Amino acid sequence: SYELTQPPSVSVSPGQTARITCSGDALPKQYAYWYQQKPGQAPVLVIYKDSERPSGIPERFSGSSSGTTVTLTISGVQAEDEADYYCQSADSSGTPYWVFGGGTKLTVL
Amino acid sequence: QVQLVESGGGVVQPGGSLRLSCAASGFTFSSYGMHWVRQAPGKGLEWVAFIRYDGSNKYYADSVKGRFTISRDNSKNTLYLQMNSLRAEDTAVYYCAKGSGYPGSQDYFDYWGQGTLVTVSS
Protein backbone atom coordinates (compact mmCIF):
# COMPACT_ATOMS: atom_id res chain seq x y z
CA SER A 1 0.00 0.00 0.00
CA TYR A 2 1.01 3.59 -0.57
CA GLU A 3 2.99 5.24 2.26
CA LEU A 4 4.09 8.76 3.13
CA THR A 5 7.13 9.20 5.38
CA GLN A 6 7.67 12.14 7.72
CA PRO A 7 10.30 12.76 10.42
CA PRO A 8 8.77 12.18 13.88
CA SER A 9 9.97 15.50 15.23
CA VAL A 10 11.46 18.86 14.28
CA SER A 11 12.66 21.51 16.72
CA VAL A 12 13.36 25.18 16.05
CA SER A 13 13.79 28.37 18.04
CA PRO A 14 11.30 31.22 17.70
CA GLY A 15 11.94 33.33 14.62
CA GLN A 16 13.82 30.57 12.82
CA THR A 17 12.63 28.59 9.79
CA ALA A 18 11.15 25.12 10.23
CA ARG A 19 11.12 22.64 7.36
CA ILE A 20 9.08 19.44 7.54
CA THR A 21 9.53 16.89 4.77
CA CYS A 22 7.24 14.19 3.45
CA SER A 23 8.36 11.48 1.05
CA GLY A 24 6.31 9.16 -1.12
CA ASP A 25 6.72 7.41 -4.44
CA ALA A 26 3.51 8.82 -5.92
CA LEU A 27 4.15 12.44 -4.97
CA PRO A 28 5.46 13.35 -8.45
CA LYS A 29 2.01 12.40 -9.78
CA GLN A 30 -0.28 13.41 -6.93
CA TYR A 31 -0.68 16.65 -5.05
CA ALA A 32 0.22 16.87 -1.38
CA TYR A 33 -1.67 18.59 1.39
CA TRP A 34 -0.64 19.66 4.89
CA TYR A 35 -2.69 19.79 8.09
CA GLN A 36 -1.86 21.34 11.45
CA GLN A 37 -3.24 19.73 14.60
CA LYS A 38 -2.89 21.25 18.04
CA PRO A 39 -3.52 19.15 21.18
CA GLY A 40 -7.19 18.36 21.68
CA GLN A 41 -8.21 20.07 18.46
CA ALA A 42 -9.26 18.98 15.00
CA PRO A 43 -6.79 19.21 12.12
CA VAL A 44 -6.70 22.40 10.06
CA LEU A 45 -5.69 22.57 6.39
CA VAL A 46 -2.65 24.83 5.98
CA ILE A 47 -1.41 23.96 2.46
CA TYR A 48 -3.25 22.40 -0.49
CA LYS A 49 -2.10 21.32 -3.95
CA ASP A 50 1.56 21.27 -2.85
CA SER A 51 1.94 25.01 -2.37
CA GLU A 52 -1.41 26.83 -2.18
CA ARG A 53 -2.39 28.51 1.07
CA PRO A 54 -6.06 28.62 2.17
CA SER A 55 -7.50 31.95 3.17
CA GLY A 56 -6.79 32.77 6.78
CA ILE A 57 -3.52 30.84 6.92
CA PRO A 58 -0.54 33.12 7.70
CA GLU A 59 1.91 33.84 4.89
CA ARG A 60 4.74 32.28 6.91
CA PHE A 61 3.35 28.87 5.90
CA SER A 62 4.48 27.69 2.46
CA GLY A 63 4.82 24.44 0.58
CA SER A 64 7.04 23.10 -2.16
CA SER A 65 7.56 19.92 -4.13
CA SER A 66 10.58 18.25 -5.67
CA GLY A 67 10.41 14.75 -7.06
CA THR A 68 9.25 12.29 -4.41
CA THR A 69 9.51 14.82 -1.56
CA VAL A 70 7.28 17.68 -0.52
CA THR A 71 8.22 20.22 2.12
CA LEU A 72 6.22 22.39 4.49
CA THR A 73 8.18 25.51 5.42
CA ILE A 74 7.26 27.77 8.30
CA SER A 75 9.24 31.02 8.21
CA GLY A 76 9.66 33.08 11.35
CA VAL A 77 8.25 30.33 13.57
CA GLN A 78 6.07 31.51 16.44
CA ALA A 79 5.24 29.72 19.68
CA GLU A 80 1.65 29.22 18.46
CA ASP A 81 2.97 27.10 15.56
CA GLU A 82 3.91 24.29 17.95
CA ALA A 83 1.71 21.41 16.80
CA ASP A 84 1.61 18.12 14.94
CA TYR A 85 1.78 18.43 11.16
CA TYR A 86 0.49 15.76 8.77
CA CYS A 87 1.08 15.47 5.05
CA GLN A 88 -1.60 13.79 2.95
CA SER A 89 -1.91 12.54 -0.58
CA ALA A 90 -3.89 9.93 -2.45
CA ASP A 91 -3.39 6.68 -4.29
CA SER A 92 -5.13 6.78 -7.64
CA SER A 93 -3.83 3.49 -9.03
CA GLY A 94 -7.20 1.86 -8.37
CA THR A 95 -10.18 3.15 -6.44
CA PRO A 96 -9.29 6.39 -4.63
CA TYR A 97 -7.50 5.85 -1.32
CA TRP A 98 -6.41 8.75 0.84
CA VAL A 99 -3.17 8.46 2.80
CA PHE A 100 -1.60 10.43 5.65
CA GLY A 101 2.00 10.59 6.73
CA GLY A 102 2.76 9.55 10.28
CA GLY A 103 2.93 13.14 11.48
CA THR A 104 5.71 15.44 12.66
CA LYS A 105 5.75 17.07 16.08
CA LEU A 106 7.04 20.64 15.71
CA THR A 107 8.56 21.89 18.94
CA VAL A 108 9.30 25.60 19.37
CA LEU A 109 12.20 25.80 21.79
CA GLN B 1 -19.24 29.49 8.13
CA VAL B 2 -18.78 25.75 7.67
CA GLN B 3 -19.77 23.71 10.71
CA LEU B 4 -19.51 19.96 11.14
CA VAL B 5 -20.78 18.44 14.38
CA GLU B 6 -20.25 14.76 15.07
CA SER B 7 -22.27 12.70 17.53
CA GLY B 8 -22.96 9.10 18.44
CA GLY B 9 -19.65 8.07 19.97
CA GLY B 10 -19.40 6.09 23.17
CA VAL B 11 -18.25 2.85 24.72
CA VAL B 12 -19.17 -0.41 22.97
CA GLN B 13 -18.15 -4.01 23.50
CA PRO B 14 -16.06 -5.89 20.93
CA GLY B 15 -18.32 -7.23 18.22
CA GLY B 16 -20.88 -4.51 18.84
CA SER B 17 -22.26 -1.77 16.60
CA LEU B 18 -22.47 2.00 16.67
CA ARG B 19 -23.75 4.67 14.29
CA LEU B 20 -22.04 8.02 14.08
CA SER B 21 -23.69 11.14 12.69
CA CYS B 22 -22.25 14.39 11.38
CA ALA B 23 -24.56 17.40 11.07
CA ALA B 24 -23.35 19.86 8.45
CA SER B 25 -24.15 23.54 7.98
CA GLY B 26 -22.75 26.65 6.35
CA PHE B 27 -22.36 25.15 2.87
CA THR B 28 -24.42 23.31 0.25
CA PHE B 29 -24.06 19.82 1.72
CA SER B 30 -25.57 18.08 -1.31
CA SER B 31 -22.81 19.43 -3.57
CA TYR B 32 -19.77 17.97 -1.79
CA GLY B 33 -18.27 14.59 -1.10
CA MET B 34 -17.68 13.81 2.54
CA HIS B 35 -15.14 11.76 4.46
CA TRP B 36 -14.65 10.07 7.80
CA VAL B 37 -11.13 10.14 9.26
CA ARG B 38 -10.09 8.62 12.57
CA GLN B 39 -7.28 9.02 15.06
CA ALA B 40 -6.44 6.36 17.65
CA PRO B 41 -5.29 7.71 21.03
CA GLY B 42 -1.80 9.16 20.69
CA LYS B 43 -1.57 8.09 17.05
CA GLY B 44 -1.77 9.67 13.61
CA LEU B 45 -4.64 10.27 11.22
CA GLU B 46 -6.20 7.45 9.21
CA TRP B 47 -8.70 7.94 6.38
CA VAL B 48 -11.73 5.67 6.86
CA ALA B 49 -14.34 6.29 4.17
CA PHE B 50 -15.61 8.64 1.45
CA ILE B 51 -19.03 9.18 -0.09
CA ARG B 52 -19.71 11.14 -3.26
CA TYR B 53 -22.00 14.19 -3.08
CA ASP B 54 -24.97 12.19 -4.38
CA GLY B 55 -24.14 8.95 -2.57
CA SER B 56 -23.44 7.14 -5.83
CA ASN B 57 -19.87 6.16 -4.98
CA LYS B 58 -18.39 5.01 -1.68
CA TYR B 59 -14.81 4.07 -0.88
CA TYR B 60 -13.36 2.47 2.23
CA ALA B 61 -10.01 1.84 3.86
CA ASP B 62 -9.06 -1.84 3.83
CA SER B 63 -9.10 -1.84 7.64
CA VAL B 64 -12.88 -1.21 7.75
CA LYS B 65 -14.12 -2.64 4.45
CA GLY B 66 -17.04 -4.99 4.97
CA ARG B 67 -17.67 -3.75 8.53
CA PHE B 68 -18.33 -0.01 8.16
CA THR B 69 -20.89 1.68 5.90
CA ILE B 70 -20.87 5.37 5.03
CA SER B 71 -24.13 7.03 4.00
CA ARG B 72 -25.74 10.45 3.80
CA ASP B 73 -29.13 12.12 3.89
CA ASN B 74 -28.93 15.29 1.82
CA SER B 75 -32.43 16.33 2.93
CA LYS B 76 -31.14 16.44 6.52
CA ASN B 77 -27.60 17.69 5.75
CA THR B 78 -26.27 14.73 7.68
CA LEU B 79 -23.47 12.22 7.14
CA TYR B 80 -23.45 8.81 8.82
CA LEU B 81 -21.03 6.02 9.61
CA GLN B 82 -22.52 2.66 10.57
CA MET B 83 -19.87 0.62 12.36
CA ASN B 84 -20.43 -3.11 12.87
CA SER B 85 -18.24 -5.93 14.24
CA LEU B 86 -16.23 -3.40 16.17
CA ARG B 87 -12.74 -4.31 17.38
CA ALA B 88 -10.44 -2.86 20.01
CA GLU B 89 -8.30 -1.38 17.24
CA ASP B 90 -11.27 0.71 16.07
CA THR B 91 -10.95 2.78 19.26
CA ALA B 92 -10.37 6.34 18.06
CA VAL B 93 -11.68 9.84 17.68
CA TYR B 94 -13.75 9.87 14.51
CA TYR B 95 -13.80 13.09 12.50
CA CYS B 96 -16.08 13.95 9.63
CA ALA B 97 -14.41 16.10 7.02
CA LYS B 98 -15.80 18.05 4.10
CA GLY B 99 -14.35 17.24 0.71
CA SER B 100 -12.97 20.06 -1.37
CA GLY B 101 -15.08 19.19 -4.39
CA TYR B 102 -12.28 18.06 -6.63
CA PRO B 103 -12.91 14.76 -8.41
CA GLY B 104 -11.71 11.37 -7.22
CA SER B 105 -8.29 11.18 -5.65
CA GLN B 106 -7.77 14.93 -6.11
CA ASP B 107 -10.24 15.54 -3.29
CA TYR B 108 -8.92 16.67 0.08
CA PHE B 109 -10.23 17.66 3.50
CA ASP B 110 -10.88 21.38 3.71
CA TYR B 111 -12.98 21.49 6.91
CA TRP B 112 -13.12 19.15 9.88
CA GLY B 113 -15.52 18.58 12.74
CA GLN B 114 -14.34 18.37 16.35
CA GLY B 115 -14.66 14.60 16.43
CA THR B 116 -16.46 11.99 18.52
CA LEU B 117 -14.69 9.34 20.61
CA VAL B 118 -15.44 5.67 20.06
CA THR B 119 -14.08 3.24 22.63
CA VAL B 120 -14.29 -0.48 21.99
CA SER B 121 -13.74 -2.33 25.24
CA SER B 122 -15.24 -5.10 27.33
PDB file of C-alpha atoms in Angstrom:
ATOM      1  CA  SER A   1       0.000   0.000   0.000  1.00  0.00           C
ATOM      2  CA  TYR A   2       1.011   3.594  -0.572  1.00  0.00           C
ATOM      3  CA  GLU A   3       2.990   5.242   2.256  1.00  0.00           C
ATOM      4  CA  LEU A   4       4.092   8.755   3.133  1.00  0.00           C
ATOM      5  CA  THR A   5       7.132   9.195   5.375  1.00  0.00           C
ATOM      6  CA  GLN A   6       7.665  12.144   7.721  1.00  0.00           C
ATOM      7  CA  PRO A   7      10.297  12.756  10.422  1.00  0.00           C
ATOM      8  CA  PRO A   8       8.771  12.184  13.875  1.00  0.00           C
ATOM      9  CA  SER A   9       9.974  15.496  15.229  1.00  0.00           C
ATOM     10  CA  VAL A  10      11.463  18.856  14.276  1.00  0.00           C
ATOM     11  CA  SER A  11      12.658  21.513  16.720  1.00  0.00           C
ATOM     12  CA  VAL A  12      13.363  25.181  16.046  1.00  0.00           C
ATOM     13  CA  SER A  13      13.793  28.368  18.041  1.00  0.00           C
ATOM     14  CA  PRO A  14      11.296  31.215  17.698  1.00  0.00           C
ATOM     15  CA  GLY A  15      11.937  33.332  14.624  1.00  0.00           C
ATOM     16  CA  GLN A  16      13.820  30.573  12.816  1.00  0.00           C
ATOM     17  CA  THR A  17      12.634  28.588   9.789  1.00  0.00           C
ATOM     18  CA  ALA A  18      11.146  25.123  10.226  1.00  0.00           C
ATOM     19  CA  ARG A  19      11.117  22.645   7.364  1.00  0.00           C
ATOM     20  CA  ILE A  20       9.084  19.443   7.541  1.00  0.00           C
ATOM     21  CA  THR A  21       9.529  16.893   4.771  1.00  0.00           C
ATOM     22  CA  CYS A  22       7.236  14.191   3.452  1.00  0.00           C
ATOM     23  CA  SER A  23       8.361  11.476   1.051  1.00  0.00           C
ATOM     24  CA  GLY A  24       6.306   9.157  -1.122  1.00  0.00           C
ATOM     25  CA  ASP A  25       6.718   7.414  -4.443  1.00  0.00           C
ATOM     26  CA  ALA A  26       3.508   8.815  -5.922  1.00  0.00           C
ATOM     27  CA  LEU A  27       4.151  12.438  -4.970  1.00  0.00           C
ATOM     28  CA  PRO A  28       5.463  13.352  -8.446  1.00  0.00           C
ATOM     29  CA  LYS A  29       2.011  12.396  -9.782  1.00  0.00           C
ATOM     30  CA  GLN A  30      -0.277  13.408  -6.931  1.00  0.00           C
ATOM     31  CA  TYR A  31      -0.684  16.653  -5.050  1.00  0.00           C
ATOM     32  CA  ALA A  32       0.222  16.873  -1.376  1.00  0.00           C
ATOM     33  CA  TYR A  33      -1.670  18.591   1.386  1.00  0.00           C
ATOM     34  CA  TRP A  34      -0.638  19.661   4.893  1.00  0.00           C
ATOM     35  CA  TYR A  35      -2.695  19.791   8.087  1.00  0.00           C
ATOM     36  CA  GLN A  36      -1.861  21.340  11.446  1.00  0.00           C
ATOM     37  CA  GLN A  37      -3.243  19.730  14.598  1.00  0.00           C
ATOM     38  CA  LYS A  38      -2.887  21.251  18.045  1.00  0.00           C
ATOM     39  CA  PRO A  39      -3.518  19.150  21.181  1.00  0.00           C
ATOM     40  CA  GLY A  40      -7.188  18.356  21.684  1.00  0.00           C
ATOM     41  CA  GLN A  41      -8.208  20.066  18.456  1.00  0.00           C
ATOM     42  CA  ALA A  42      -9.263  18.979  15.003  1.00  0.00           C
ATOM     43  CA  PRO A  43      -6.793  19.207  12.118  1.00  0.00           C
ATOM     44  CA  VAL A  44      -6.704  22.398  10.062  1.00  0.00           C
ATOM     45  CA  LEU A  45      -5.694  22.567   6.390  1.00  0.00           C
ATOM     46  CA  VAL A  46      -2.647  24.831   5.982  1.00  0.00           C
ATOM     47  CA  ILE A  47      -1.412  23.956   2.461  1.00  0.00           C
ATOM     48  CA  TYR A  48      -3.246  22.402  -0.489  1.00  0.00           C
ATOM     49  CA  LYS A  49      -2.099  21.319  -3.952  1.00  0.00           C
ATOM     50  CA  ASP A  50       1.558  21.267  -2.846  1.00  0.00           C
ATOM     51  CA  SER A  51       1.937  25.014  -2.367  1.00  0.00           C
ATOM     52  CA  GLU A  52      -1.406  26.830  -2.182  1.00  0.00           C
ATOM     53  CA  ARG A  53      -2.392  28.508   1.066  1.00  0.00           C
ATOM     54  CA  PRO A  54      -6.056  28.622   2.174  1.00  0.00           C
ATOM     55  CA  SER A  55      -7.499  31.948   3.167  1.00  0.00           C
ATOM     56  CA  GLY A  56      -6.791  32.771   6.784  1.00  0.00           C
ATOM     57  CA  ILE A  57      -3.516  30.840   6.921  1.00  0.00           C
ATOM     58  CA  PRO A  58      -0.542  33.119   7.702  1.00  0.00           C
ATOM     59  CA  GLU A  59       1.912  33.841   4.886  1.00  0.00           C
ATOM     60  CA  ARG A  60       4.743  32.284   6.910  1.00  0.00           C
ATOM     61  CA  PHE A  61       3.350  28.867   5.895  1.00  0.00           C
ATOM     62  CA  SER A  62       4.479  27.693   2.462  1.00  0.00           C
ATOM     63  CA  GLY A  63       4.818  24.438   0.585  1.00  0.00           C
ATOM     64  CA  SER A  64       7.044  23.099  -2.156  1.00  0.00           C
ATOM     65  CA  SER A  65       7.558  19.921  -4.127  1.00  0.00           C
ATOM     66  CA  SER A  66      10.584  18.248  -5.674  1.00  0.00           C
ATOM     67  CA  GLY A  67      10.415  14.747  -7.060  1.00  0.00           C
ATOM     68  CA  THR A  68       9.253  12.294  -4.411  1.00  0.00           C
ATOM     69  CA  THR A  69       9.514  14.824  -1.561  1.00  0.00           C
ATOM     70  CA  VAL A  70       7.279  17.679  -0.522  1.00  0.00           C
ATOM     71  CA  THR A  71       8.220  20.218   2.119  1.00  0.00           C
ATOM     72  CA  LEU A  72       6.220  22.395   4.491  1.00  0.00           C
ATOM     73  CA  THR A  73       8.182  25.513   5.416  1.00  0.00           C
ATOM     74  CA  ILE A  74       7.261  27.774   8.300  1.00  0.00           C
ATOM     75  CA  SER A  75       9.242  31.015   8.207  1.00  0.00           C
ATOM     76  CA  GLY A  76       9.665  33.076  11.352  1.00  0.00           C
ATOM     77  CA  VAL A  77       8.247  30.328  13.568  1.00  0.00           C
ATOM     78  CA  GLN A  78       6.067  31.513  16.441  1.00  0.00           C
ATOM     79  CA  ALA A  79       5.241  29.719  19.685  1.00  0.00           C
ATOM     80  CA  GLU A  80       1.655  29.215  18.457  1.00  0.00           C
ATOM     81  CA  ASP A  81       2.972  27.102  15.563  1.00  0.00           C
ATOM     82  CA  GLU A  82       3.913  24.287  17.950  1.00  0.00           C
ATOM     83  CA  ALA A  83       1.709  21.410  16.797  1.00  0.00           C
ATOM     84  CA  ASP A  84       1.612  18.115  14.940  1.00  0.00           C
ATOM     85  CA  TYR A  85       1.776  18.427  11.162  1.00  0.00           C
ATOM     86  CA  TYR A  86       0.487  15.757   8.771  1.00  0.00           C
ATOM     87  CA  CYS A  87       1.082  15.470   5.053  1.00  0.00           C
ATOM     88  CA  GLN A  88      -1.598  13.791   2.950  1.00  0.00           C
ATOM     89  CA  SER A  89      -1.905  12.539  -0.578  1.00  0.00           C
ATOM     90  CA  ALA A  90      -3.888   9.932  -2.455  1.00  0.00           C
ATOM     91  CA  ASP A  91      -3.393   6.682  -4.286  1.00  0.00           C
ATOM     92  CA  SER A  92      -5.128   6.784  -7.644  1.00  0.00           C
ATOM     93  CA  SER A  93      -3.833   3.487  -9.034  1.00  0.00           C
ATOM     94  CA  GLY A  94      -7.203   1.858  -8.369  1.00  0.00           C
ATOM     95  CA  THR A  95     -10.184   3.147  -6.437  1.00  0.00           C
ATOM     96  CA  PRO A  96      -9.292   6.393  -4.628  1.00  0.00           C
ATOM     97  CA  TYR A  97      -7.499   5.854  -1.323  1.00  0.00           C
ATOM     98  CA  TRP A  98      -6.407   8.751   0.840  1.00  0.00           C
ATOM     99  CA  VAL A  99      -3.169   8.456   2.804  1.00  0.00           C
ATOM    100  CA  PHE A 100      -1.595  10.431   5.651  1.00  0.00           C
ATOM    101  CA  GLY A 101       1.995  10.592   6.732  1.00  0.00           C
ATOM    102  CA  GLY A 102       2.762   9.550  10.277  1.00  0.00           C
ATOM    103  CA  GLY A 103       2.931  13.137  11.484  1.00  0.00           C
ATOM    104  CA  THR A 104       5.714  15.440  12.662  1.00  0.00           C
ATOM    105  CA  LYS A 105       5.750  17.070  16.077  1.00  0.00           C
ATOM    106  CA  LEU A 106       7.037  20.637  15.714  1.00  0.00           C
ATOM    107  CA  THR A 107       8.561  21.893  18.939  1.00  0.00           C
ATOM    108  CA  VAL A 108       9.305  25.599  19.369  1.00  0.00           C
ATOM    109  CA  LEU A 109      12.205  25.802  21.790  1.00  0.00           C
TER     110      LEU A 109
ATOM    111  CA  GLN B   1     -19.237  29.487   8.135  1.00  0.00           C
ATOM    112  CA  VAL B   2     -18.784  25.752   7.667  1.00  0.00           C
ATOM    113  CA  GLN B   3     -19.765  23.708  10.712  1.00  0.00           C
ATOM    114  CA  LEU B   4     -19.511  19.964  11.139  1.00  0.00           C
ATOM    115  CA  VAL B   5     -20.776  18.440  14.379  1.00  0.00           C
ATOM    116  CA  GLU B   6     -20.247  14.755  15.066  1.00  0.00           C
ATOM    117  CA  SER B   7     -22.271  12.705  17.527  1.00  0.00           C
ATOM    118  CA  GLY B   8     -22.959   9.098  18.435  1.00  0.00           C
ATOM    119  CA  GLY B   9     -19.650   8.072  19.965  1.00  0.00           C
ATOM    120  CA  GLY B  10     -19.398   6.090  23.168  1.00  0.00           C
ATOM    121  CA  VAL B  11     -18.252   2.848  24.721  1.00  0.00           C
ATOM    122  CA  VAL B  12     -19.171  -0.407  22.974  1.00  0.00           C
ATOM    123  CA  GLN B  13     -18.150  -4.015  23.505  1.00  0.00           C
ATOM    124  CA  PRO B  14     -16.057  -5.886  20.929  1.00  0.00           C
ATOM    125  CA  GLY B  15     -18.325  -7.227  18.215  1.00  0.00           C
ATOM    126  CA  GLY B  16     -20.879  -4.510  18.843  1.00  0.00           C
ATOM    127  CA  SER B  17     -22.259  -1.766  16.600  1.00  0.00           C
ATOM    128  CA  LEU B  18     -22.467   2.002  16.674  1.00  0.00           C
ATOM    129  CA  ARG B  19     -23.746   4.671  14.293  1.00  0.00           C
ATOM    130  CA  LEU B  20     -22.036   8.023  14.077  1.00  0.00           C
ATOM    131  CA  SER B  21     -23.688  11.143  12.693  1.00  0.00           C
ATOM    132  CA  CYS B  22     -22.253  14.395  11.378  1.00  0.00           C
ATOM    133  CA  ALA B  23     -24.557  17.402  11.071  1.00  0.00           C
ATOM    134  CA  ALA B  24     -23.353  19.861   8.448  1.00  0.00           C
ATOM    135  CA  SER B  25     -24.153  23.539   7.983  1.00  0.00           C
ATOM    136  CA  GLY B  26     -22.746  26.655   6.349  1.00  0.00           C
ATOM    137  CA  PHE B  27     -22.359  25.150   2.869  1.00  0.00           C
ATOM    138  CA  THR B  28     -24.421  23.313   0.249  1.00  0.00           C
ATOM    139  CA  PHE B  29     -24.059  19.822   1.723  1.00  0.00           C
ATOM    140  CA  SER B  30     -25.569  18.076  -1.311  1.00  0.00           C
ATOM    141  CA  SER B  31     -22.806  19.429  -3.572  1.00  0.00           C
ATOM    142  CA  TYR B  32     -19.770  17.973  -1.793  1.00  0.00           C
ATOM    143  CA  GLY B  33     -18.269  14.595  -1.104  1.00  0.00           C
ATOM    144  CA  MET B  34     -17.680  13.811   2.543  1.00  0.00           C
ATOM    145  CA  HIS B  35     -15.139  11.760   4.457  1.00  0.00           C
ATOM    146  CA  TRP B  36     -14.648  10.068   7.798  1.00  0.00           C
ATOM    147  CA  VAL B  37     -11.131  10.141   9.258  1.00  0.00           C
ATOM    148  CA  ARG B  38     -10.093   8.616  12.571  1.00  0.00           C
ATOM    149  CA  GLN B  39      -7.283   9.022  15.063  1.00  0.00           C
ATOM    150  CA  ALA B  40      -6.436   6.359  17.649  1.00  0.00           C
ATOM    151  CA  PRO B  41      -5.294   7.706  21.030  1.00  0.00           C
ATOM    152  CA  GLY B  42      -1.802   9.162  20.689  1.00  0.00           C
ATOM    153  CA  LYS B  43      -1.565   8.086  17.046  1.00  0.00           C
ATOM    154  CA  GLY B  44      -1.770   9.667  13.612  1.00  0.00           C
ATOM    155  CA  LEU B  45      -4.636  10.274  11.218  1.00  0.00           C
ATOM    156  CA  GLU B  46      -6.201   7.447   9.212  1.00  0.00           C
ATOM    157  CA  TRP B  47      -8.695   7.943   6.381  1.00  0.00           C
ATOM    158  CA  VAL B  48     -11.729   5.675   6.858  1.00  0.00           C
ATOM    159  CA  ALA B  49     -14.343   6.287   4.167  1.00  0.00           C
ATOM    160  CA  PHE B  50     -15.611   8.640   1.447  1.00  0.00           C
ATOM    161  CA  ILE B  51     -19.032   9.184  -0.089  1.00  0.00           C
ATOM    162  CA  ARG B  52     -19.715  11.137  -3.256  1.00  0.00           C
ATOM    163  CA  TYR B  53     -21.997  14.185  -3.082  1.00  0.00           C
ATOM    164  CA  ASP B  54     -24.973  12.195  -4.383  1.00  0.00           C
ATOM    165  CA  GLY B  55     -24.137   8.951  -2.574  1.00  0.00           C
ATOM    166  CA  SER B  56     -23.444   7.137  -5.833  1.00  0.00           C
ATOM    167  CA  ASN B  57     -19.867   6.156  -4.984  1.00  0.00           C
ATOM    168  CA  LYS B  58     -18.390   5.011  -1.682  1.00  0.00           C
ATOM    169  CA  TYR B  59     -14.808   4.067  -0.880  1.00  0.00           C
ATOM    170  CA  TYR B  60     -13.364   2.475   2.235  1.00  0.00           C
ATOM    171  CA  ALA B  61     -10.013   1.838   3.858  1.00  0.00           C
ATOM    172  CA  ASP B  62      -9.055  -1.839   3.833  1.00  0.00           C
ATOM    173  CA  SER B  63      -9.101  -1.841   7.645  1.00  0.00           C
ATOM    174  CA  VAL B  64     -12.878  -1.213   7.754  1.00  0.00           C
ATOM    175  CA  LYS B  65     -14.115  -2.639   4.449  1.00  0.00           C
ATOM    176  CA  GLY B  66     -17.040  -4.988   4.972  1.00  0.00           C
ATOM    177  CA  ARG B  67     -17.666  -3.753   8.531  1.00  0.00           C
ATOM    178  CA  PHE B  68     -18.334  -0.013   8.162  1.00  0.00           C
ATOM    179  CA  THR B  69     -20.894   1.685   5.903  1.00  0.00           C
ATOM    180  CA  ILE B  70     -20.869   5.368   5.027  1.00  0.00           C
ATOM    181  CA  SER B  71     -24.128   7.032   4.003  1.00  0.00           C
ATOM    182  CA  ARG B  72     -25.736  10.452   3.799  1.00  0.00           C
ATOM    183  CA  ASP B  73     -29.125  12.125   3.891  1.00  0.00           C
ATOM    184  CA  ASN B  74     -28.933  15.288   1.821  1.00  0.00           C
ATOM    185  CA  SER B  75     -32.427  16.326   2.934  1.00  0.00           C
ATOM    186  CA  LYS B  76     -31.138  16.443   6.518  1.00  0.00           C
ATOM    187  CA  ASN B  77     -27.599  17.693   5.751  1.00  0.00           C
ATOM    188  CA  THR B  78     -26.273  14.725   7.680  1.00  0.00           C
ATOM    189  CA  LEU B  79     -23.468  12.218   7.136  1.00  0.00           C
ATOM    190  CA  TYR B  80     -23.448   8.809   8.822  1.00  0.00           C
ATOM    191  CA  LEU B  81     -21.026   6.019   9.611  1.00  0.00           C
ATOM    192  CA  GLN B  82     -22.517   2.661  10.573  1.00  0.00           C
ATOM    193  CA  MET B  83     -19.871   0.616  12.358  1.00  0.00           C
ATOM    194  CA  ASN B  84     -20.431  -3.114  12.875  1.00  0.00           C
ATOM    195  CA  SER B  85     -18.243  -5.931  14.238  1.00  0.00           C
ATOM    196  CA  LEU B  86     -16.226  -3.404  16.172  1.00  0.00           C
ATOM    197  CA  ARG B  87     -12.742  -4.311  17.381  1.00  0.00           C
ATOM    198  CA  ALA B  88     -10.437  -2.860  20.012  1.00  0.00           C
ATOM    199  CA  GLU B  89      -8.301  -1.379  17.244  1.00  0.00           C
ATOM    200  CA  ASP B  90     -11.272   0.708  16.075  1.00  0.00           C
ATOM    201  CA  THR B  91     -10.954   2.778  19.258  1.00  0.00           C
ATOM    202  CA  ALA B  92     -10.367   6.341  18.058  1.00  0.00           C
ATOM    203  CA  VAL B  93     -11.685   9.837  17.677  1.00  0.00           C
ATOM    204  CA  TYR B  94     -13.753   9.868  14.506  1.00  0.00           C
ATOM    205  CA  TYR B  95     -13.799  13.094  12.501  1.00  0.00           C
ATOM    206  CA  CYS B  96     -16.077  13.950   9.630  1.00  0.00           C
ATOM    207  CA  ALA B  97     -14.409  16.102   7.017  1.00  0.00           C
ATOM    208  CA  LYS B  98     -15.802  18.046   4.101  1.00  0.00           C
ATOM    209  CA  GLY B  99     -14.347  17.238   0.712  1.00  0.00           C
ATOM    210  CA  SER B 100     -12.973  20.061  -1.366  1.00  0.00           C
ATOM    211  CA  GLY B 101     -15.082  19.188  -4.385  1.00  0.00           C
ATOM    212  CA  TYR B 102     -12.276  18.061  -6.633  1.00  0.00           C
ATOM    213  CA  PRO B 103     -12.914  14.756  -8.406  1.00  0.00           C
ATOM    214  CA  GLY B 104     -11.715  11.371  -7.223  1.00  0.00           C
ATOM    215  CA  SER B 105      -8.290  11.182  -5.648  1.00  0.00           C
ATOM    216  CA  GLN B 106      -7.770  14.933  -6.106  1.00  0.00           C
ATOM    217  CA  ASP B 107     -10.244  15.540  -3.288  1.00  0.00           C
ATOM    218  CA  TYR B 108      -8.918  16.667   0.085  1.00  0.00           C
ATOM    219  CA  PHE B 109     -10.226  17.658   3.497  1.00  0.00           C
ATOM    220  CA  ASP B 110     -10.876  21.379   3.713  1.00  0.00           C
ATOM    221  CA  TYR B 111     -12.979  21.494   6.907  1.00  0.00           C
ATOM    222  CA  TRP B 112     -13.121  19.146   9.877  1.00  0.00           C
ATOM    223  CA  GLY B 113     -15.517  18.584  12.740  1.00  0.00           C
ATOM    224  CA  GLN B 114     -14.345  18.366  16.353  1.00  0.00           C
ATOM    225  CA  GLY B 115     -14.664  14.601  16.430  1.00  0.00           C
ATOM    226  CA  THR B 116     -16.457  11.992  18.524  1.00  0.00           C
ATOM    227  CA  LEU B 117     -14.688   9.344  20.607  1.00  0.00           C
ATOM    228  CA  VAL B 118     -15.437   5.672  20.060  1.00  0.00           C
ATOM    229  CA  THR B 119     -14.084   3.240  22.632  1.00  0.00           C
ATOM    230  CA  VAL B 120     -14.290  -0.484  21.990  1.00  0.00           C
ATOM    231  CA  SER B 121     -13.743  -2.325  25.241  1.00  0.00           C
ATOM    232  CA  SER B 122     -15.240  -5.098  27.328  1.00  0.00           C
TER     233      SER B 122
END
